[in-house]
Amino acid sequence: MVWARFSEVYNHRWPSRAMSEYRHDRGVDGKGLYSVKREVLEAARAAGKATEAKKPAKPAPDGPERNPADSVDDRDLAAGGDDASGDELESVRRPRLGVRFPKPDSAG
């Protein structure tokens, strides 16, 4: 796989007759950058619609950084932490009685 930047709309026809569309206003950065097979890049380059590009840098994560203290060792599985004490949490144990139906009058 290689990175390609498309300058125009390019439709690639595969041997199975399927078609893939690559657009100059879309892609991973919204500016025509795609990760494609080398054969797609070569065909698009021959048509004058793409050039080879460098691999993009990974963007910084959007979410907050986790504190190492908020780990499974502390039994805190929530991303933002859980400030409730143990006695405020709902009990996990439930009775296993099932549904009880009254006996019909004809049962005796």
GROMACS .gro file of C-alpha atoms in nm:
model
  108
    1MET     CA    1   0.000   0.000   0.000
    2VAL     CA    2   0.116   0.350  -0.084
    3TRP     CA    3  -0.021   0.695  -0.016
    4ALA     CA    4  -0.162   0.892  -0.307
    5ARG     CA    5  -0.297   1.245  -0.336
    6PHE     CA    6  -0.566   1.281  -0.601
    7SER     CA    7  -0.604   1.612  -0.785
    8GLU     CA    8  -0.920   1.512  -0.972
    9VAL     CA    9  -1.194   1.250  -0.943
   10TYR     CA   10  -1.050   0.913  -1.047
   11ASN     CA   11  -1.252   0.593  -1.101
   12HIS     CA   12  -1.039   0.280  -1.088
   13ARG     CA   13  -1.176  -0.031  -1.262
   14TRP     CA   14  -1.060  -0.356  -1.098
   15PRO     CA   15  -1.018  -0.688  -1.285
   16SER     CA   16  -1.345  -0.805  -1.128
   17ARG     CA   17  -1.509  -0.505  -1.302
   18ALA     CA   18  -1.579  -0.339  -0.966
   19MET     CA   19  -1.507   0.031  -0.952
   20SER     CA   20  -1.352   0.245  -0.676
   21GLU     CA   21  -1.389   0.622  -0.677
   22TYR     CA   22  -1.117   0.849  -0.539
   23ARG     CA   23  -1.201   1.218  -0.502
   24HIS     CA   24  -0.984   1.525  -0.458
   25ASP     CA   25  -1.220   1.665  -0.192
   26ARG     CA   26  -1.232   1.352   0.025
   27GLY     CA   27  -0.985   1.102   0.170
   28VAL     CA   28  -0.833   1.072   0.516
   29ASP     CA   29  -0.757   1.444   0.538
   30GLY     CA   30  -1.039   1.575   0.320
   31LYS     CA   31  -0.789   1.687   0.057
   32GLY     CA   32  -0.761   1.379  -0.165
   33LEU     CA   33  -0.516   1.171   0.043
   34TYR     CA   34  -0.579   0.795   0.025
   35SER     CA   35  -0.392   0.475   0.108
   36VAL     CA   36  -0.414   0.269  -0.213
   37LYS     CA   37  -0.257  -0.029  -0.385
   38ARG     CA   38   0.042   0.054  -0.602
   39GLU     CA   39  -0.152  -0.045  -0.918
   40VAL     CA   40  -0.413   0.223  -0.842
   41LEU     CA   41  -0.143   0.486  -0.794
   42GLU     CA   42   0.031   0.388  -1.119
   43ALA     CA   43  -0.294   0.397  -1.320
   44ALA     CA   44  -0.401   0.730  -1.167
   45ARG     CA   45  -0.055   0.876  -1.223
   46ALA     CA   46  -0.067   0.766  -1.589
   47ALA     CA   47  -0.404   0.942  -1.621
   48GLY     CA   48  -0.254   1.256  -1.464
   49LYS     CA   49  -0.494   1.252  -1.168
   50ALA     CA   50  -0.270   1.154  -0.872
   51THR     CA   51   0.077   1.184  -0.725
   52GLU     CA   52   0.256   0.979  -0.462
   53ALA     CA   53   0.240   1.130  -0.112
   54LYS     CA   54   0.407   1.075   0.222
   55LYS     CA   55   0.235   0.890   0.504
   56PRO     CA   56   0.044   1.142   0.719
   57ALA     CA   57   0.144   1.203   1.079
   58LYS     CA   58  -0.089   1.064   1.344
   59PRO     CA   59  -0.306   1.334   1.499
   60ALA     CA   60  -0.306   1.386   1.874
   61PRO     CA   61  -0.588   1.202   2.054
   62ASP     CA   62  -0.901   1.405   2.126
   63GLY     CA   63  -0.983   1.246   2.460
   64PRO     CA   64  -0.827   1.336   2.795
   65GLU     CA   65  -0.508   1.163   2.896
   66ARG     CA   66  -0.564   0.893   3.156
   67ASN     CA   67  -0.381   0.910   3.482
   68PRO     CA   68  -0.186   0.586   3.553
   69ALA     CA   69  -0.355   0.584   3.894
   70ASP     CA   70  -0.693   0.533   3.719
   71SER     CA   71  -0.612   0.176   3.632
   72VAL     CA   72  -0.760  -0.165   3.687
   73ASP     CA   73  -0.540  -0.201   3.996
   74ASP     CA   74  -0.756   0.064   4.163
   75ARG     CA   75  -1.070  -0.111   4.031
   76ASP     CA   76  -1.173   0.205   3.849
   77LEU     CA   77  -1.284   0.104   3.501
   78ALA     CA   78  -1.455   0.433   3.415
   79ALA     CA   79  -1.255   0.669   3.192
   80GLY     CA   80  -1.342   0.975   3.398
   81GLY     CA   81  -1.313   0.798   3.734
   82ASP     CA   82  -1.593   0.715   3.976
   83ASP     CA   83  -1.601   0.924   4.289
   84ALA     CA   84  -1.874   0.719   4.463
   85SER     CA   85  -1.765   0.522   4.766
   86GLY     CA   86  -1.821   0.146   4.780
   87ASP     CA   87  -2.127   0.167   5.006
   88GLU     CA   88  -2.301   0.409   4.765
   89LEU     CA   89  -2.283   0.169   4.471
   90GLU     CA   90  -2.567  -0.063   4.381
   91SER     CA   91  -2.528  -0.421   4.494
   92VAL     CA   92  -2.452  -0.671   4.221
   93ARG     CA   93  -2.613  -0.967   4.397
   94ARG     CA   94  -2.976  -1.029   4.314
   95PRO     CA   95  -3.207  -1.305   4.433
   96ARG     CA   96  -3.254  -1.593   4.189
   97LEU     CA   97  -3.619  -1.661   4.261
   98GLY     CA   98  -3.753  -1.614   3.913
   99VAL     CA   99  -4.111  -1.513   3.836
  100ARG     CA  100  -4.375  -1.646   4.073
  101PHE     CA  101  -4.731  -1.695   3.951
  102PRO     CA  102  -5.029  -1.758   4.183
  103LYS     CA  103  -5.189  -2.100   4.157
  104PRO     CA  104  -5.513  -2.110   3.961
  105ASP     CA  105  -5.836  -2.166   4.159
  106SER     CA  106  -5.890  -2.499   3.989
  107ALA     CA  107  -5.559  -2.635   4.125
  108GLY     CA  108  -5.723  -2.713   4.455
   0.00000   0.00000   0.00000
